[in-house]
């Protein structure tokens, strides 16, 4: 009889725990749904700067010789290029906020190739992230250009002629030194198995540096990574 009561009590506690978990999940979903994927409803931007030589080496290893890699990894020696300007929530992010996305004017694509060196990348960034900004296509890409102008690339990475082994923290500190007002709380470095992939910087909607926890969750955890040299270096 004691066993029966204990068994019943255990089952009751499990049921209550499951119910509480479901209510919590439902509550979180409801809170998220208030803004999730609503154009213009976000907290800040992440400017993502991709180290182009790493992208090109990885594309070559995977045998991806066409599309974006063919254009980006051709003759011009790119260093850091703009991957995107991403609207973010304090936790999580919106994406594909308009389906189908408004058609992107090709003149805008042509005008952005100096910063984002592949039409496919530009179209994808507009569809996935630009539609969440609440801006027109022209204003969104003008904002990307303004955000990029905020950031000064450390001089040691502008003409990297030989492969360089770096600690992620070393790259962050170089950017902080080159950009007054930028702090460790607003920048993060990502990597793949061996190479530096991107530098990500948090900006307010007014394009001022601001702290954020979101990018740190995806930060590189390796002690050292390689920065392949700029093509032609």
XYZ file of C-alpha atoms in Angstrom:
233
model
C 0.000 0.000 0.000
C 2.896 2.348 0.861
C 4.488 1.454 -2.495
C 1.207 2.209 -4.262
C 0.968 5.641 -2.650
C 4.594 6.427 -3.460
C 4.077 5.281 -7.040
C 0.992 7.458 -7.390
C 2.804 10.417 -5.855
C 5.734 9.961 -8.261
C 3.408 9.834 -11.236
C 1.663 13.008 -10.005
C 4.962 14.855 -9.618
C 6.094 13.781 -13.100
C 2.793 14.968 -14.564
C 3.058 18.315 -12.787
C 6.661 18.755 -13.942
C 5.743 17.980 -17.547
C 2.791 20.335 -17.392
C 4.955 23.114 -15.981
C 7.524 22.522 -18.726
C 4.885 22.679 -21.436
C 3.432 25.879 -19.968
C 6.893 27.388 -19.855
C 7.536 26.473 -23.471
C 4.166 27.806 -24.509
C 4.787 31.014 -22.623
C 8.193 31.416 -24.273
C 6.717 30.778 -27.700
C 3.972 33.320 -27.092
C 6.519 35.907 -25.965
C 8.648 35.245 -29.014
C 5.678 35.313 -31.385
C 4.977 38.946 -30.523
C 7.956 40.018 -32.629
C 9.240 36.931 -34.374
C 9.923 37.770 -38.032
C 8.051 41.082 -37.882
C 9.951 43.455 -40.211
C 11.672 46.251 -38.318
C 11.013 44.704 -34.902
C 14.465 43.832 -33.549
C 16.993 45.071 -30.989
C 20.318 45.573 -32.769
C 22.457 44.634 -35.776
C 25.382 42.270 -36.179
C 27.831 43.281 -38.896
C 29.537 40.129 -40.093
C 32.921 40.502 -41.816
C 34.145 37.356 -43.532
C 37.860 36.642 -44.005
C 37.701 35.969 -47.750
C 40.880 33.830 -48.022
C 39.414 31.313 -45.552
C 36.180 31.125 -47.539
C 38.119 30.564 -50.770
C 40.344 27.832 -49.349
C 37.353 26.016 -47.904
C 35.475 26.317 -51.208
C 38.483 24.868 -53.061
C 38.729 21.937 -50.637
C 35.062 21.144 -51.152
C 35.335 21.417 -54.905
C 32.965 24.360 -55.093
C 34.371 26.246 -58.011
C 31.231 27.979 -59.232
C 28.810 30.646 -58.093
C 29.951 32.901 -55.275
C 33.375 31.268 -54.922
C 34.168 31.675 -58.626
C 33.498 35.413 -58.409
C 34.930 36.107 -54.975
C 37.967 33.867 -55.361
C 39.027 35.002 -58.808
C 41.616 37.642 -59.536
C 40.853 40.388 -57.043
C 42.674 40.032 -53.687
C 39.937 40.390 -51.055
C 40.669 40.541 -47.326
C 37.659 41.134 -45.044
C 34.405 41.364 -46.998
C 30.892 42.001 -45.747
C 28.961 38.800 -45.208
C 25.896 40.615 -43.964
C 24.175 43.039 -41.616
C 21.823 40.960 -39.491
C 18.913 42.195 -37.373
C 19.039 40.482 -33.979
C 16.943 40.017 -30.852
C 18.626 39.942 -27.458
C 18.021 36.198 -27.775
C 17.782 34.757 -31.254
C 17.121 36.513 -34.520
C 14.488 36.962 -37.218
C 14.903 35.643 -40.756
C 12.985 35.559 -44.032
C 10.497 38.135 -42.755
C 8.740 38.500 -46.119
C 7.917 35.544 -48.330
C 8.386 36.024 -51.166
C 10.894 38.790 -50.605
C 10.376 42.015 -52.569
C 12.342 41.840 -55.798
C 15.841 43.268 -55.415
C 16.823 45.921 -57.945
C 19.853 44.747 -59.942
C 21.377 48.207 -59.899
C 21.649 47.843 -56.120
C 23.389 44.501 -56.542
C 25.956 46.040 -58.887
C 26.557 48.929 -56.499
C 27.385 46.558 -53.584
C 29.950 44.322 -55.282
C 32.876 46.265 -53.834
C 31.794 45.229 -50.319
C 29.934 41.965 -50.962
C 31.759 40.379 -53.912
C 29.097 38.023 -55.297
C 25.552 38.703 -56.552
C 24.280 35.453 -55.012
C 25.460 36.578 -51.575
C 23.705 39.935 -51.962
C 20.413 38.373 -53.043
C 20.552 35.868 -50.174
C 21.309 38.506 -47.558
C 18.362 40.597 -48.715
C 15.964 37.643 -48.655
C 17.093 36.286 -45.280
C 18.096 39.389 -43.319
C 17.280 42.553 -45.233
C 13.564 41.812 -45.247
C 13.678 41.824 -41.447
C 15.190 45.301 -41.223
C 11.959 47.135 -42.016
C 13.889 49.137 -44.637
C 13.513 49.323 -48.381
C 16.111 47.412 -50.363
C 17.999 50.611 -51.219
C 17.963 51.868 -47.622
C 19.030 48.478 -46.279
C 22.100 48.293 -48.500
C 22.895 51.940 -47.804
C 22.821 50.977 -44.123
C 25.241 48.127 -44.815
C 27.606 50.585 -46.474
C 27.318 52.980 -43.522
C 27.887 50.154 -41.030
C 30.977 48.994 -42.901
C 32.277 52.575 -42.929
C 32.051 52.604 -39.129
C 34.628 49.810 -38.899
C 38.320 50.300 -39.500
C 40.143 47.101 -40.443
C 43.416 46.736 -38.513
C 46.280 47.548 -40.907
C 48.040 44.226 -40.321
C 45.145 42.408 -42.022
C 44.797 44.624 -45.081
C 47.665 43.120 -47.075
C 48.385 39.799 -45.403
C 50.949 38.192 -47.723
C 51.675 35.044 -45.694
C 49.543 32.696 -43.635
C 49.259 33.919 -40.068
C 48.491 31.924 -36.919
C 46.450 33.961 -34.488
C 44.494 33.611 -31.275
C 40.856 34.735 -31.620
C 41.413 37.144 -28.719
C 44.366 38.649 -30.594
C 42.129 39.472 -33.570
C 39.504 40.985 -31.289
C 42.115 43.167 -29.592
C 43.442 44.352 -32.959
C 39.956 45.499 -33.955
C 39.393 47.131 -30.567
C 42.672 49.023 -30.868
C 41.774 50.230 -34.375
C 38.212 51.243 -33.428
C 37.858 53.581 -30.414
C 34.705 52.788 -28.465
C 34.614 49.123 -29.477
C 34.833 46.718 -26.515
C 35.262 42.988 -25.995
C 31.553 42.795 -25.208
C 30.650 43.925 -28.743
C 32.912 41.749 -30.893
C 33.330 38.054 -31.545
C 35.466 35.880 -33.816
C 34.183 32.692 -35.440
C 36.188 29.872 -36.955
C 35.942 26.453 -38.554
C 38.214 23.548 -37.633
C 41.448 25.351 -38.450
C 40.774 28.773 -39.963
C 39.412 32.128 -38.869
C 36.036 32.579 -40.533
C 34.470 35.878 -39.499
C 34.630 38.885 -37.214
C 31.178 39.883 -35.925
C 30.490 43.277 -34.398
C 27.316 44.402 -32.635
C 25.851 47.760 -33.575
C 22.786 49.635 -32.407
C 20.145 50.666 -34.915
C 22.010 53.994 -34.984
C 25.188 52.057 -35.909
C 26.951 52.691 -32.609
C 28.970 49.962 -30.919
C 26.928 48.137 -28.290
C 27.461 45.138 -26.054
C 25.601 41.893 -26.779
C 25.647 38.342 -25.480
C 24.159 36.775 -28.595
C 27.314 36.602 -30.734
C 29.459 35.190 -27.928
C 27.443 31.948 -28.018
C 28.805 31.220 -31.486
C 32.349 32.436 -30.839
C 35.454 30.459 -31.762
C 36.596 28.261 -28.857
C 39.995 27.319 -30.302
C 43.236 28.637 -28.867
C 44.680 29.410 -32.289
C 43.456 29.519 -35.883
C 45.015 30.269 -39.251
C 44.399 33.272 -41.452
C 45.312 32.214 -45.000
C 47.054 34.936 -47.025
C 45.219 37.246 -49.377
C 45.168 35.832 -52.901
C 48.168 37.024 -54.830
C 49.993 37.680 -51.586
